[in-house]
Each structure stands twice: as structure tokens, then as C-alpha cells.
Coordinates of C-alpha atoms in Angstrom, one line a residue:
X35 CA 2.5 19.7 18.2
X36 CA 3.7 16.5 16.9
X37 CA 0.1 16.1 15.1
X38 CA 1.0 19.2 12.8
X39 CA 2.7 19.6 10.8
X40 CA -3.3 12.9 -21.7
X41 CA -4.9 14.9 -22.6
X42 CA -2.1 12.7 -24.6
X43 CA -1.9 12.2 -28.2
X44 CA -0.5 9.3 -29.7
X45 CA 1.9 10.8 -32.1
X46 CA 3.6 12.5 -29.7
X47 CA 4.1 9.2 -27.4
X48 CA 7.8 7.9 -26.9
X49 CA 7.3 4.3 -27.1
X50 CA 9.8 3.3 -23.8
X51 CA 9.0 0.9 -21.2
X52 CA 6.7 2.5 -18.5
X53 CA 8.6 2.5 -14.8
X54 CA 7.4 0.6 -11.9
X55 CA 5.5 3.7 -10.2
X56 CA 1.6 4.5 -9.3
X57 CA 0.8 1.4 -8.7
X58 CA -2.7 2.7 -7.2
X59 CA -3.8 4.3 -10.6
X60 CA -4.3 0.9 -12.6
X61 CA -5.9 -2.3 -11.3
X62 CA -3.4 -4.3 -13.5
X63 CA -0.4 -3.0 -11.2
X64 CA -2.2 -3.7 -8.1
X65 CA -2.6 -7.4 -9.4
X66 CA 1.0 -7.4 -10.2
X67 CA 1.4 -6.1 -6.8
X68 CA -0.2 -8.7 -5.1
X69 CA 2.0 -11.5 -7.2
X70 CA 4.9 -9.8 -6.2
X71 CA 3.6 -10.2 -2.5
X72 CA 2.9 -14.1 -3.4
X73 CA 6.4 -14.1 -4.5
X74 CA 7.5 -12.6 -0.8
X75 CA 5.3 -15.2 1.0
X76 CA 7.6 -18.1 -0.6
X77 CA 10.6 -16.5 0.9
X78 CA 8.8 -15.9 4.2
X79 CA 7.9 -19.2 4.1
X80 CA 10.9 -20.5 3.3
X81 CA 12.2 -17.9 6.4
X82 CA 10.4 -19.6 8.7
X83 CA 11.0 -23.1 8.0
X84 CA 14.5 -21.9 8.9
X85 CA 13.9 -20.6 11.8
X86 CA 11.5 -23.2 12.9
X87 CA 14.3 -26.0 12.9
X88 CA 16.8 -23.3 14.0
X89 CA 14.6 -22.2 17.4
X90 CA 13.8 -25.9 18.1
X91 CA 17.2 -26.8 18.4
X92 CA 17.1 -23.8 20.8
X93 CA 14.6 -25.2 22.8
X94 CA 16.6 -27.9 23.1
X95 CA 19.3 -26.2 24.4
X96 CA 17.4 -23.9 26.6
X97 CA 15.9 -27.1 28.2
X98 CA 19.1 -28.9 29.0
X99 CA 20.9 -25.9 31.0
X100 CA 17.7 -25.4 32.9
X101 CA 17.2 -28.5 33.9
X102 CA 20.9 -28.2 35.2
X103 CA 20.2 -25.6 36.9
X104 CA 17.4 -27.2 38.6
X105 CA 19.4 -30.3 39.2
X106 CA 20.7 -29.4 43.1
X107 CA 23.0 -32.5 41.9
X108 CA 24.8 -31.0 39.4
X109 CA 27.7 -29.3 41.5
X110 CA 30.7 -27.7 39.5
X111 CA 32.8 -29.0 42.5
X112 CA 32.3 -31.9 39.4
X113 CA 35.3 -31.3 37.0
X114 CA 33.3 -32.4 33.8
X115 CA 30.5 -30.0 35.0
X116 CA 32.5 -27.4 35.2
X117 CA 34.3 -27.9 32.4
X118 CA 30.7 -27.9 30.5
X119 CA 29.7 -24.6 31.9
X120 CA 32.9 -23.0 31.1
X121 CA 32.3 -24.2 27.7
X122 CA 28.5 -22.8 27.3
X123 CA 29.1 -19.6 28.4
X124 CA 32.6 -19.0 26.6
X125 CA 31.4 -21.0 23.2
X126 CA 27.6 -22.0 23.3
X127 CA 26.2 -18.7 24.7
X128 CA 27.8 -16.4 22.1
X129 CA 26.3 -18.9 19.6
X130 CA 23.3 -18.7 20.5
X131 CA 23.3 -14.8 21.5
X132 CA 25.1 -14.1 18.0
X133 CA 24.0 -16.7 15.7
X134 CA 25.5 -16.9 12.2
X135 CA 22.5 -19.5 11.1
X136 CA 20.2 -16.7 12.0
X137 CA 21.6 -13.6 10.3
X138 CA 22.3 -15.8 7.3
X139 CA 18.4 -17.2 7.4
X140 CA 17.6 -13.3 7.9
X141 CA 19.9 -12.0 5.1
X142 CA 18.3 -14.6 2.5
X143 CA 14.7 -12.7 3.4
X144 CA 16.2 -9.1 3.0
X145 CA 17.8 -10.0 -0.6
X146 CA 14.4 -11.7 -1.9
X147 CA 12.9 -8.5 -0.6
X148 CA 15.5 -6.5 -2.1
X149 CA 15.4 -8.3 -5.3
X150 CA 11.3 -7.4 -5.6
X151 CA 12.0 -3.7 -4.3
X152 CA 11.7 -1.6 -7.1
X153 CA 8.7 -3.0 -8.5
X154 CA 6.7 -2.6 -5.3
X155 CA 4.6 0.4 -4.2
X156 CA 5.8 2.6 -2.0
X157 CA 4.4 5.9 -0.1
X158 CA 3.2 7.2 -3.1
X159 CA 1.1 4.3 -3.6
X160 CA 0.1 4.3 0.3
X161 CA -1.0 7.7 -0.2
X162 CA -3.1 7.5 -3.4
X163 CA -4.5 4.3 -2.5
X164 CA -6.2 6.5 0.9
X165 CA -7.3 9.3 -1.1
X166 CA -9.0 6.7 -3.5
X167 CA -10.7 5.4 -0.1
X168 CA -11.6 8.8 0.2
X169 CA -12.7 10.0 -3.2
X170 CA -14.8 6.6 -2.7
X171 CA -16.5 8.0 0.2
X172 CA -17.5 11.0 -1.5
X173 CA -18.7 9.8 -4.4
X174 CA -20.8 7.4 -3.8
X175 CA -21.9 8.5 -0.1
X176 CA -20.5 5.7 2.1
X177 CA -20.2 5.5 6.2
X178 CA -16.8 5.5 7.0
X179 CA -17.8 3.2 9.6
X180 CA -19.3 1.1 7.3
X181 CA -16.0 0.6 4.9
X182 CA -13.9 0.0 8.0
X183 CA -16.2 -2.9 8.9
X184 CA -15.7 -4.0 5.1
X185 CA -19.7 -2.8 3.7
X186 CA -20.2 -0.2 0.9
X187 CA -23.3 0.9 2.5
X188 CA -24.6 4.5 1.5
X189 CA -24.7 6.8 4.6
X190 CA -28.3 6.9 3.7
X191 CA -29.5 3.4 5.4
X192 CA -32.8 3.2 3.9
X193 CA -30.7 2.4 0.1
X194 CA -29.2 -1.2 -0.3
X195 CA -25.4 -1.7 -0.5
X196 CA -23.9 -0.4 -3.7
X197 CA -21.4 -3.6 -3.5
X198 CA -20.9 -6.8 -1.4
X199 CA -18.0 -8.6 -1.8
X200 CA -17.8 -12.6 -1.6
X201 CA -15.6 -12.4 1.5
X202 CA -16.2 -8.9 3.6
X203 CA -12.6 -7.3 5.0
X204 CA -12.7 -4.9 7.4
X205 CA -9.7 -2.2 8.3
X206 CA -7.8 -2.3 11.1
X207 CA -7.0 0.7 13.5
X208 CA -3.8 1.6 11.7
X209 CA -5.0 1.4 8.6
X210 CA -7.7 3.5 9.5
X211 CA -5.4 6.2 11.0
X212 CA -3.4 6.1 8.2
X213 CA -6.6 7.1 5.8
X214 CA -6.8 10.0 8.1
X215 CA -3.4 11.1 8.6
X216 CA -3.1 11.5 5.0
X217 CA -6.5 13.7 4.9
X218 CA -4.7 15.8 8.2
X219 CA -1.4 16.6 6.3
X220 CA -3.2 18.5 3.6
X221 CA -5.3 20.3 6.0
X222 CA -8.5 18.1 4.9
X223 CA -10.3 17.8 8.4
X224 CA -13.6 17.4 7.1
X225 CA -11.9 13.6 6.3
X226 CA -9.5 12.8 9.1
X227 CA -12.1 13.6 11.6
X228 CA -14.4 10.5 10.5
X229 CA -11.1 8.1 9.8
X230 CA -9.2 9.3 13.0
X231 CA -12.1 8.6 15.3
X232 CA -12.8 5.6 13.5
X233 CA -9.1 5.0 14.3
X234 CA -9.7 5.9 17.8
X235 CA -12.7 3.9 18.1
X236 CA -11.0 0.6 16.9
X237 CA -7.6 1.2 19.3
X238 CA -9.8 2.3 22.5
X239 CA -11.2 -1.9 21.6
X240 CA -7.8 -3.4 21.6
X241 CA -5.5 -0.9 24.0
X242 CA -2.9 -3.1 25.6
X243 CA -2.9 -6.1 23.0
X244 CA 0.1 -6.3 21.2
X245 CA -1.0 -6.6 17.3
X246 CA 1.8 -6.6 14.2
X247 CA -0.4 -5.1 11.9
X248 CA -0.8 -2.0 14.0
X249 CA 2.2 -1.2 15.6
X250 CA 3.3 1.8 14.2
X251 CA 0.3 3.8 14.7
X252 CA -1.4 3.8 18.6
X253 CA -4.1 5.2 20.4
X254 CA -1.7 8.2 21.8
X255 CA -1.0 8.9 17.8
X256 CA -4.5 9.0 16.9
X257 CA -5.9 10.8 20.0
X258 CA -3.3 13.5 19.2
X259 CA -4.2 14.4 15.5
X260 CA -8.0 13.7 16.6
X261 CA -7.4 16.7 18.9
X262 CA -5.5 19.1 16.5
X263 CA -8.2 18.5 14.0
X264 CA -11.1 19.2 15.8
X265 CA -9.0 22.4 17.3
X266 CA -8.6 23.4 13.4
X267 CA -12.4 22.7 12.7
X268 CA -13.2 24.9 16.1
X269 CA -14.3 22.1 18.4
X270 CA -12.3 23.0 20.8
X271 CA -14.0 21.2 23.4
X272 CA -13.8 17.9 22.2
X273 CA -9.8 18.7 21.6
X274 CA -9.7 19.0 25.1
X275 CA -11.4 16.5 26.1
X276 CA -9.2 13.9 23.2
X277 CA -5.6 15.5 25.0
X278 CA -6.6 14.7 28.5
X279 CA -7.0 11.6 27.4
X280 CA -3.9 11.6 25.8
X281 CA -2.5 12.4 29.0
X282 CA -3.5 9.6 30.7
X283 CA -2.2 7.7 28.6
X284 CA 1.0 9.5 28.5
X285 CA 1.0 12.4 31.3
X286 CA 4.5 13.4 31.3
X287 CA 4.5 15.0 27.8
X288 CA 4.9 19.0 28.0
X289 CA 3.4 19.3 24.5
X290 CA 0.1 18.0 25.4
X291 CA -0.3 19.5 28.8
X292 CA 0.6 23.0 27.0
X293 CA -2.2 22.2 24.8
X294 CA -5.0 21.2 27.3
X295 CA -3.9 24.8 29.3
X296 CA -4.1 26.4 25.7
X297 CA -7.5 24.6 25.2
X298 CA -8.8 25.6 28.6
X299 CA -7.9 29.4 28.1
X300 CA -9.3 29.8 24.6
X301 CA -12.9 27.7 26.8
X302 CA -12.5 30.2 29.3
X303 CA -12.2 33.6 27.3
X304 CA -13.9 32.6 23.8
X305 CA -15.9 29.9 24.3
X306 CA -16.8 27.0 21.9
X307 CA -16.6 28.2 17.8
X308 CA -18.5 25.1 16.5
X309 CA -20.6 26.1 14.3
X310 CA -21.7 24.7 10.8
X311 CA -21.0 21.4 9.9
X312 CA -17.4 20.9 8.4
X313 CA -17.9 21.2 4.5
X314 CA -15.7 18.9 1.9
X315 CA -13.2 20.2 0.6
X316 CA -13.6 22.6 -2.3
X317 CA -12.4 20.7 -5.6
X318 CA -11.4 23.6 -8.5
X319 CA -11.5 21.1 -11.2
X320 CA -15.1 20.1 -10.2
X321 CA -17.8 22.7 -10.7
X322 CA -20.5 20.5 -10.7
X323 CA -19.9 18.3 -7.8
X324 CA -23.7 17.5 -6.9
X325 CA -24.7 16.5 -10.3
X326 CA -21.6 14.4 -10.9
X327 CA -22.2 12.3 -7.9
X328 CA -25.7 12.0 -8.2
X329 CA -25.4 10.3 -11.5
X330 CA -23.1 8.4 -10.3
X331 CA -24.7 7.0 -7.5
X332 CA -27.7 6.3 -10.4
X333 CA -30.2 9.1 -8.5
X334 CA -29.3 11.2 -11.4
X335 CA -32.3 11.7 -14.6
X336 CA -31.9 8.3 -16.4
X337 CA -33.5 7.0 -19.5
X338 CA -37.4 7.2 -18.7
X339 CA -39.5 3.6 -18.9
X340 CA -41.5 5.2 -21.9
X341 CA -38.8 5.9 -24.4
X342 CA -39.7 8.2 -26.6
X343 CA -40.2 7.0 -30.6
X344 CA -36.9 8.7 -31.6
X345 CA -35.0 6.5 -29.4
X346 CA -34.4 3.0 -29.1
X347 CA -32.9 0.1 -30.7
X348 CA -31.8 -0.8 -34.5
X349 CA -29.4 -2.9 -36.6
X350 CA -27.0 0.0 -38.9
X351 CA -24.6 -0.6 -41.4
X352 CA -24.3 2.8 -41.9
X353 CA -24.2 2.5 -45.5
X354 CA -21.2 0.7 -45.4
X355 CA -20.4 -2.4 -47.1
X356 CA -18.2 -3.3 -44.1
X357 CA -21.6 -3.8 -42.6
X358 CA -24.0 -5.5 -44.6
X359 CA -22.8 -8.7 -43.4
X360 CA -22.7 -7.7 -39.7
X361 CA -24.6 -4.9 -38.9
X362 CA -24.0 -2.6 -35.8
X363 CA -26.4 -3.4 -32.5
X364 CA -26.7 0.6 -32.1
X365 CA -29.1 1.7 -29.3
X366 CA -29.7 5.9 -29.4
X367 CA -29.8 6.9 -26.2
X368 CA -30.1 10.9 -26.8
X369 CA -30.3 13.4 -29.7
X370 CA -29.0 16.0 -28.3
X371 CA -26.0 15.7 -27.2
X372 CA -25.9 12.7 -29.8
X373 CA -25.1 9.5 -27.5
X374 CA -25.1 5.8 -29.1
X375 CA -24.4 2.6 -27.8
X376 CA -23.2 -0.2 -30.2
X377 CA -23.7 -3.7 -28.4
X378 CA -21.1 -6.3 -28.7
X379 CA -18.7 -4.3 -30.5
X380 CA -15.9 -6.2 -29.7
X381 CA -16.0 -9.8 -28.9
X382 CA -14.0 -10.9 -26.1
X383 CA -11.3 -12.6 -27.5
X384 CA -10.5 -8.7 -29.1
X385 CA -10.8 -7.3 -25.8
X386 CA -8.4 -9.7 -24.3
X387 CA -5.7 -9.1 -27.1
X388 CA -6.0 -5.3 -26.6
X389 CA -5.2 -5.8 -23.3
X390 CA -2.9 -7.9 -23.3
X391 CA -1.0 -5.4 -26.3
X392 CA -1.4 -2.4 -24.0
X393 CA -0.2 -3.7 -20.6
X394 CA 3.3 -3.7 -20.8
X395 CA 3.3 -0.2 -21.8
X396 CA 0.7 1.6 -19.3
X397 CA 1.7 4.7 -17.8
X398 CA 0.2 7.3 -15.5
X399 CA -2.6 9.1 -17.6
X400 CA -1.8 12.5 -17.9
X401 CA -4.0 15.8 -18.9
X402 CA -3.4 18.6 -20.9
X403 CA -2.0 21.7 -18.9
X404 CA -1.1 24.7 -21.2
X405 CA 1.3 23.6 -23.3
X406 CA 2.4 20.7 -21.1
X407 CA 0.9 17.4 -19.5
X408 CA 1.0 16.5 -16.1
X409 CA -0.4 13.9 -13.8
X410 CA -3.5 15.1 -11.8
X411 CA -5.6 13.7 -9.2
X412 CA -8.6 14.4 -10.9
X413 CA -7.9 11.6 -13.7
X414 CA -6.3 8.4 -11.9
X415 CA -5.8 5.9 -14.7
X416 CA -2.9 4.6 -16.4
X417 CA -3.0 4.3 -20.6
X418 CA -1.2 3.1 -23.3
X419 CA -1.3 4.2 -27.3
X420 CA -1.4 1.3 -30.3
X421 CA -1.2 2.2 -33.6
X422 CA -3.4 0.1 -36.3
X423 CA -0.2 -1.8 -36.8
X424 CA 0.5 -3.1 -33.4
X425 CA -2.0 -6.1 -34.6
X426 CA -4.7 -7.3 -37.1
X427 CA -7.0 -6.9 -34.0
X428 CA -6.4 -3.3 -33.7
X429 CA -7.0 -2.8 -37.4
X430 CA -10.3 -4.4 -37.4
X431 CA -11.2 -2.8 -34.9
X432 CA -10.3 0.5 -37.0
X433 CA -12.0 -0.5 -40.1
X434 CA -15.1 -1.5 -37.9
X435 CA -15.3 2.1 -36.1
X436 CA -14.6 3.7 -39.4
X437 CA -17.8 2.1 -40.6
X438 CA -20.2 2.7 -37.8
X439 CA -18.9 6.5 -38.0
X440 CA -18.5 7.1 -41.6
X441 CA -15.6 9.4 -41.0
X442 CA -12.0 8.9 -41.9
X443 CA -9.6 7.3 -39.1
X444 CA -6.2 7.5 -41.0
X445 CA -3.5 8.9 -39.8
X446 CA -3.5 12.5 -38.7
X447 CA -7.4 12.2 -39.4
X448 CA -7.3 10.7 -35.8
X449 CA -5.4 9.8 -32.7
X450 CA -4.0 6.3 -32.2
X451 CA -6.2 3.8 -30.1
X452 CA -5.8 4.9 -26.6
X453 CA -6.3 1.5 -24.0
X454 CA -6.9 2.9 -20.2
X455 CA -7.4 0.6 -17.0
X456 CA -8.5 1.8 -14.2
X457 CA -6.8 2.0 -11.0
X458 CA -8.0 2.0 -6.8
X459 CA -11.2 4.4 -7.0
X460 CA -9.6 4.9 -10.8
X461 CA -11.6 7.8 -12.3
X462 CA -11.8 11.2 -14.6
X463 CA -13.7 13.7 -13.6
X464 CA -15.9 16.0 -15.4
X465 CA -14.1 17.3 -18.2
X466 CA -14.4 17.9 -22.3
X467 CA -13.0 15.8 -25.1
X468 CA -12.6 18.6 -27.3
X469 CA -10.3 22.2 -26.8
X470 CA -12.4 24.8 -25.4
X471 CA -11.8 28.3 -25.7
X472 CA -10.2 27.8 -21.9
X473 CA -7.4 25.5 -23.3
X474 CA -6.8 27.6 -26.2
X475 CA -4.8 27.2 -29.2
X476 CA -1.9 26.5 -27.1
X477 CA -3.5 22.6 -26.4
X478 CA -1.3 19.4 -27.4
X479 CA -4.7 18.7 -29.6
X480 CA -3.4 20.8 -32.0
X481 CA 0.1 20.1 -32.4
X482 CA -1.3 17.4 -35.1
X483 CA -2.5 20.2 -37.0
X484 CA -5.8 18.1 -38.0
X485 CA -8.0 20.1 -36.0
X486 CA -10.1 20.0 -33.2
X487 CA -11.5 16.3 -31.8
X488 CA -14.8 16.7 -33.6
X489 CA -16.2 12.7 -32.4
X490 CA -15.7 9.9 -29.3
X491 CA -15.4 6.4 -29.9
X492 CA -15.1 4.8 -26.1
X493 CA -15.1 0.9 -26.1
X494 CA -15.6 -0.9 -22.8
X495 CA -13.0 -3.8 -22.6
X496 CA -14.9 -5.1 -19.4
X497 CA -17.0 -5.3 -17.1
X498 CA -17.0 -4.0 -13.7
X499 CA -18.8 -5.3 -10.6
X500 CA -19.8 -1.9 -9.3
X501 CA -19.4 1.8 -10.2
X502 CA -17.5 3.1 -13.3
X503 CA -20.1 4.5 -15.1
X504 CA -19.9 7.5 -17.6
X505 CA -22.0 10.3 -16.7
X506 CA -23.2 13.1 -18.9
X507 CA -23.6 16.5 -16.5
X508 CA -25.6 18.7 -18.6
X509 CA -27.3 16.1 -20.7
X510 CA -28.2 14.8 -16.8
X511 CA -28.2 10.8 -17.4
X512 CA -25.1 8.2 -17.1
X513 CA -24.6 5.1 -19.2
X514 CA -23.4 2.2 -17.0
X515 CA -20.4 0.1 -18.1
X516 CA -21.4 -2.4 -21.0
X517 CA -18.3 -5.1 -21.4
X518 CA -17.7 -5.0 -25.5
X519 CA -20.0 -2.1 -25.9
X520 CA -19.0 1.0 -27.6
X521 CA -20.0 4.5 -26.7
X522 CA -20.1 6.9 -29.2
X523 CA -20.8 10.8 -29.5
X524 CA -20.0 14.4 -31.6
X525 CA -17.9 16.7 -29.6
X526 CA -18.4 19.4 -31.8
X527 CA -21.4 20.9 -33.7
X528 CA -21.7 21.1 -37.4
X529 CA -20.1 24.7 -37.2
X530 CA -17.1 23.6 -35.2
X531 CA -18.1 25.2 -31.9
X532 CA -17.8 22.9 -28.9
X533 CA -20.3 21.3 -27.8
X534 CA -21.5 22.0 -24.3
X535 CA -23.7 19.7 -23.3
X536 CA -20.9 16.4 -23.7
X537 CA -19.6 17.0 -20.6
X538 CA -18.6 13.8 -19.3
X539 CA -16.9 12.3 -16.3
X540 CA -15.8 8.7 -15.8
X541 CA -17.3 7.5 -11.9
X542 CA -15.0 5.7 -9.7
X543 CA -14.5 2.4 -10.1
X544 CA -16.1 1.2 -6.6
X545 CA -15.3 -2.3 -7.8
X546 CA -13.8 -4.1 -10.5
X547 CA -11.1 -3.9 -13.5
X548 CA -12.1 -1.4 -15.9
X549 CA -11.0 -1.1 -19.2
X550 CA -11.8 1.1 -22.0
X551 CA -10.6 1.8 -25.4
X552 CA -10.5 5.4 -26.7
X553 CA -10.8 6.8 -30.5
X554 CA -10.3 10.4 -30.8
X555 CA -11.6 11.7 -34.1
X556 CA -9.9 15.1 -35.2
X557 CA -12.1 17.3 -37.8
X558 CA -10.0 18.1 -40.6
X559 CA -10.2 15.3 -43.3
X560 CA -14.0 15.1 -42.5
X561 CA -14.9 17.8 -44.0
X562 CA -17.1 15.7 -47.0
X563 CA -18.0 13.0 -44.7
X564 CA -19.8 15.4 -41.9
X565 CA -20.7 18.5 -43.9
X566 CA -22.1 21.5 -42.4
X567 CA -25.9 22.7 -42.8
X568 CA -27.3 25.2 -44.2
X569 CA -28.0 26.5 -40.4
X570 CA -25.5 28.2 -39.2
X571 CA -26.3 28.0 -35.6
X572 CA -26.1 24.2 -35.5

């Protein structure tokens, strides 16, 4: 059938200029994306202005020879009108059939296309940007049907929408088909089923209109994967039912009919094998699908109205003289894990300048893998490292987290500041900060040879319109994103075990330009500053 078929550490970071690649996984490529386009609608523009002067003095010239034409005067028994015609068809024709003003006005578009190339996305992109459509749909629980008409409503109608945008866009048919052809070629029918008939739907509506923007997929295209995925999820009545109305469509193709008589023979002999719904695809990385979700979508355990006396708000210096001037806003928000929150941690002048260091140099986010580090779908981001000396921001800011911490930052004591933004349904998926016994002694953490990562420092850099929170799985609450806010935590108990219950994911950013700011704090060198006690079990 046609249908088938970091965990990074700074010190290891070789500073070169990132390539232009993955432009899905960081909102600040997708804006540079769309500038590029900008650029492209100049030379369009300047493409059709062109071609604008060029096909009126066409229509000049198309006028004149049919009105000679109509002209039952205009006999070539008339030596000049003769001569004329000869003339046209051996000179002006050819002209206008093979017209040097119009390859040339054609070539200048291809080379300002050509000049923007490598910096644009390309199938990659296409690809990761549908699965982010995807993971989208998932995660927060939203009608296919819905997105396509441009609303982030939950599937469950009786819960407002998670996100309206100041102008709604809705998907077209192709785009649609697309989503859904990319779900179909890794054998994930629980998702092309909802985008194909979406797809179907929107073609069936405009069959026989001509339209640009989907002319490369059709309704005979999306009928036809349609069919073979409901054939692969058992349905095979619907298949048939999808190719016979492919073929009328398109009744002389042998492929099709071969199907319907397969279709009809597997009806006749076995019947039907629907049975339970189609299930999601089962996602190794993500053991605790549910509870991920669900604090992500905010249904999750969140702080109760009557916070307990332990928790709450105070002013810290930490007994830092850094700090007496300016204490910390620090809010507890659990004991155990131990969560903080220090309000306006950074003012937004420092954010902007981090940002602005880190954005030349942002790169694909990788994780730790063994020995190696790869890109995974499970973390879409892309991340840059700046050492305390790219800028007397950035050592503030070091000073400032050393105080709120009390524990030593200096080099290998900890990692360099790590700058992540957040790409098209950007996010990281439930995961530890620290080497667990499953990573071994073989992780990139400890090539430093300062130990495990024994704290968190994450600093939001922005805000975000909707989604992108950080959730907690065990600990069973999420902290929403707080622009110039930072989150702090222990990874590791006072006896240098792991600790379970941070196990943390970062939600998909439904909407918005997230950035955060990452200080990895290794255990060796803190030895004095966060002593153990006297129980050994803690």
C-alpha cells in the first residue's frame, strides 16, 4: 500500500558556534525563523512587483492580437498585416512563451531563498514541531478537533480553556494530515487516527477547490492512511468503508481495490477485531505517566489553603553578610523533599542579559546515556553554559546563590550556569538531577571528580502564558513558572544517598518563551558547609 510504509556539564562544553538545526526545540529559533520568513516576504514582494508590471504588459499584448483576431477586417491579404503576424509568431511569441524577464525575476527569488537556506528548518523541524502538537495533546488533554479549529480546550468540556490566544488560528487539512502522517510512520495509530480524520473531515469540506496551502496532501492521501490505520488498529470495517471511498474518488487504482477484496474476505471469514479502545503509546522513559500529567494540568495535590505553620513566607540572609542589606523573599513550600522559592531573584534587567549572553550559543539539550550524551525526545530544549566570567551579571548572580545556599559554588565545587529556552511543546520529562545507582559511576557527573550533584538552583528567566510548570511526582504538587524566581532543592540526603522523592519533570510549554537558569551543586567541597547528622538514616 502506498500508506505503509546534558545531562551536560559545563567543563566538558567546547565553546563553538551552535549550527542552524532543531529549530523546533527553542522558542528563540522559531522567532528567528519567522524573521528569516519576514526576510523571504521582501523578496516575494519584490517578486511580484515584477511580475505585476511584467504580466500587465502581457495583457496588453494578449489584448491587441485578440482583438485582431476578432477584427473580420484585418485580412493578411494586407502586406503590413501579414508582415505583423509573421513577426509575432516568429519573434513576439517565443518572447512571451520563453521570457528572459521572467526566469530572471524567478532566479532573483530562488537566490534570496537560497541565500536564507541553511538557516531555515527543514523536515526535522516539520517533524518535531508535529510531535510537540502531539505531546501537547497528551499532556494536557486537548480535542484534536479543538486545536485544528485553533482552542486549547481539554477534551473534558466542563474545564475552561487552558489558553486563548489574542488571534485564534486554526490548521488547515494538510497541515492536519501532516500531524498524522508523522504519528502513521512510527506505527502510532492511536494519534494519526484523530489527526487523519481530522484531515479527512477538513478535505471532504473543500474537495474540488483548488487551495496552495494544501496541495500536496488530498483527500485520496488521507482517506488512504485513514484506512491502513484503522486496518492496523483492527477496525476493519471502517477501512473498508475509507477505501471504497477512495475508490470513488480514484477507481482505477489496483492497490486499493486489492485492499477492499482483502478487507471484505478478512469481514467475511473473521469478522470485526475492534475491541478496546486504542491505548497511547507506551513511553519507557515515563513510568509515571498519570501523575505527570495530572500535575501538569494543575489536578495534581497542590499546596492546601491552610498552610501548615512550618511553611510559608520569610525574609533570609542566611547568615550571610551578602544579605543583610537585601534579604532573600524565600517561600518553603515542602520539608520533605526540601522545595524553596526565592521571589525576585533576579531583576529583569539580569534576566535579559543572561539571555541575551546565552543565545548565540544554544544547542540541542542533550542527556546523559552511559558514557555518552545524546539528544532525546524526552528533553526538547536547547542550552547554553556561562562561566562566572562571561559577565559581572553572571557573577552576581553566583555570589547571590552562594549566599542563599551557604555552600561553595567555585569551580569544580559546581557546574557552570546552564541557560535553557524552551522550544515548540519544549519540555523534560520526569527525571533526577542527581546519578542514581541506574546511571552508575560510568555518568558524565562524575568525570569532574567533585562528586555527586548534592543541590538545584533553577531560576526562571520568564514568564510563560501557559503551561511549563515544574512538577514534583512523588512529592505530588507542581510549582508554576514564577518570572525572576528561583527554585531551590537537596538532591541528596545528608548520607549522600539519592533522594527519591525530587523527582521532577518540566511540563510542556503550552504557550510562551520559557527560560530558566540552572545551578548544579556537586558535593565534595561541602563537606563543612552541609555536614552530616548524627542519624545515619537521614
Amino acid at each position: 500500500m502506498r500508506a505503509v510504509g546534558v545531562l551536560g556539564l559545563g567543563a566538558l562544553l567546547a565553546w563553538l558556534p551552535p549550527a542552524h538545526t532543531d529549530t523546533f526545540s527553542a522558542l528563540r529559533s522559531v522567532r528567528q525563523a519567522r524573521g528569516n520568513e519576514g526576510r523571504l516576504l521582501r523578496r516575494l514582494r519584490a517578486y511580484l512587483r515584477e511580475e505585476s508590471t511584467r504580466l500587465r504588459r502581457l495583457s496588453r499584448f494578449y489584448e491587441k492580437v485578440r482583438a485582431l483576431h476578432q477584427d473580420p477586417g484585418a485580412s493578411v491579404d494586407n502586406p503590413l498585416l501579414a508582415f505583423s503576424l509573421i513577426k509575432r509568431l516568429s519573434s513576439d511569441w517565443p518572447s512571451v512563451v520563453y521570457s528572459s524577464e521572467a526566469t530572471e525575476n524567478s532566479r532573483a527569488l530562488h537566490v534570496g531563498f537560497q541565500e536564507l537556506q541553511r538557516e531555515l528548518p527543514g523536515a526535522e523541524d516539520l517533524d518535531g514541531a508535529a510531535r510537540a502538537l502531539m505531546r501537547l495533546q497528551d499532556v494536557y488533554a486537548l480535542s484534536v478537533k479543538g486545536m485544528a479549529n485553533g482552542l486549547f480546550q481539554p477534551t473534558s468540556t466542563d474545564r475552561p480553556p487552558l489558553y486563548s490566544p489574542g488571534r485564534r488560528v486554526s490548521l488547515s487539512a494538510d497541515d492536519c494530515f501532516h500531524v498524522g502522517k508523522v504519528a502513521y510512520d512510527t506505527g502510532d495509530y492511536y494519534h494519526s487516527i484523530a489527526w487523519l480524520e481530522e484531515a479527512v473531515s477538513r478535505f471532504r469540506l473543500s474537495y474540488g477547490s483548488w487551495n496552495p496551502e494544501e496541495e500536496r496532501g488530498s483527500l485520496e492521501d488521507a482517506l488512504d492512511y485513514l484506512a491502513f490505520s484503522y486496518f492496523m488498529a483492527g477496525n476493519i470495517s471502517h477501512a473498508l468503508t475509507l477505501s471504497r471511498e477512495f475508490l470513488h474518488y480514484d477507481p482505477s487504482n489496483q492497490r486499493v481495490t486489492r485492499n477492499v477484496a482483502k478487507y471484505e474476505k478478512l469481514l467475511a471469514t473473521h469478522g470485526d477485531r475492534v475491541g478496546a479502545p486504542l491505548q497511547r503509546p507506551n513511553v519507557t522513559q515515563l513510568q509515571n505517566r498519570d501523575a505527570y500529567e495530572e500535575l501538569c494540568q494543575g489536578l495534581g495535590a497542590q499546596m492546601a489553603p491552610e498552610r501548615p505553620s512550618h511553611l510559608g513566607c520569610s525574609y533570609e540572609t542566611n547568615g550571610s553578610p551578602y544579605l543583610l542589606l537585601q534579604p532573600a523573599k524565600k517561600e518553603t513550600l515542602r520539608l520533605q523533599p526540601y522545595i524553596v522559592l526565592y521571589h525576585d531573584f533576579v531583576s529583569d534587567a539580569e534576566a535579559e542579559t543572561i539571555k541575551g549572553l546565552a543565545g548565540p550559543w544554544l544547542q540541542r539539550s542533550v542527556v546523559a546515556s552511559g558514557e555518552k550524551q545524546q539528544k532525546v525526545e524526552y528533553r526538547i530544549s536547547k542550552s547554553a553554559w556561562l562561566k562566572d566570567t562571561a559577565d559581572p551579571v553572571v557573577q552576581a548572580l553566583e555570589l547571590r546563590m552562594a549566599a542563599i545556599t551557604g555552600l561553595d559554588l567555585r569551580p569544580p565545587y559546581a557546574e557552570y550556569l546552564q541557560v535553557v529556552n524552551y522550544g515548540l511543546g519544549g519540555h523534560y520529562e520526569p527525571h533526577f538531577d542527581h546519578a542514581t545507582v541506574r546511571r552508575s559511576r560510568k555518568s558524565p557527573l562524575y568525570r569532574m571528580k567533585s562528586g555527586n550533584r548534592i543541590a538545584t538552583v533553577m531560576i526562571y528567566l520568564s514568564a510563560v502564558e501557559a503551561g511549563g510548570s515544574t512538577a514534583f511526582i512523588y512529592a505530588n504538587f507542581s510549582v508554576p513558572v514564577v518570572k525572576n524566581a528561583a527554585l531551590f532543592w537537596w538532591n541528596l540526603r545528608r548520607n549522600g544517598d539519592g533522594d527519591g522523592d525530587t523527582l521532577h519533570a518540566g511540563c510542556p510549554v503550552l504557550a510562551g518563551d520559557k527560560w530558566v537558569a540552572n545551578k548544579w551543586i556537586h558535593e565534595y567541597g561541602q563537606e563543612f558547609r552541609r555536614p552530616c547528622s548524627r542519624d545515619p538514616r537521614d
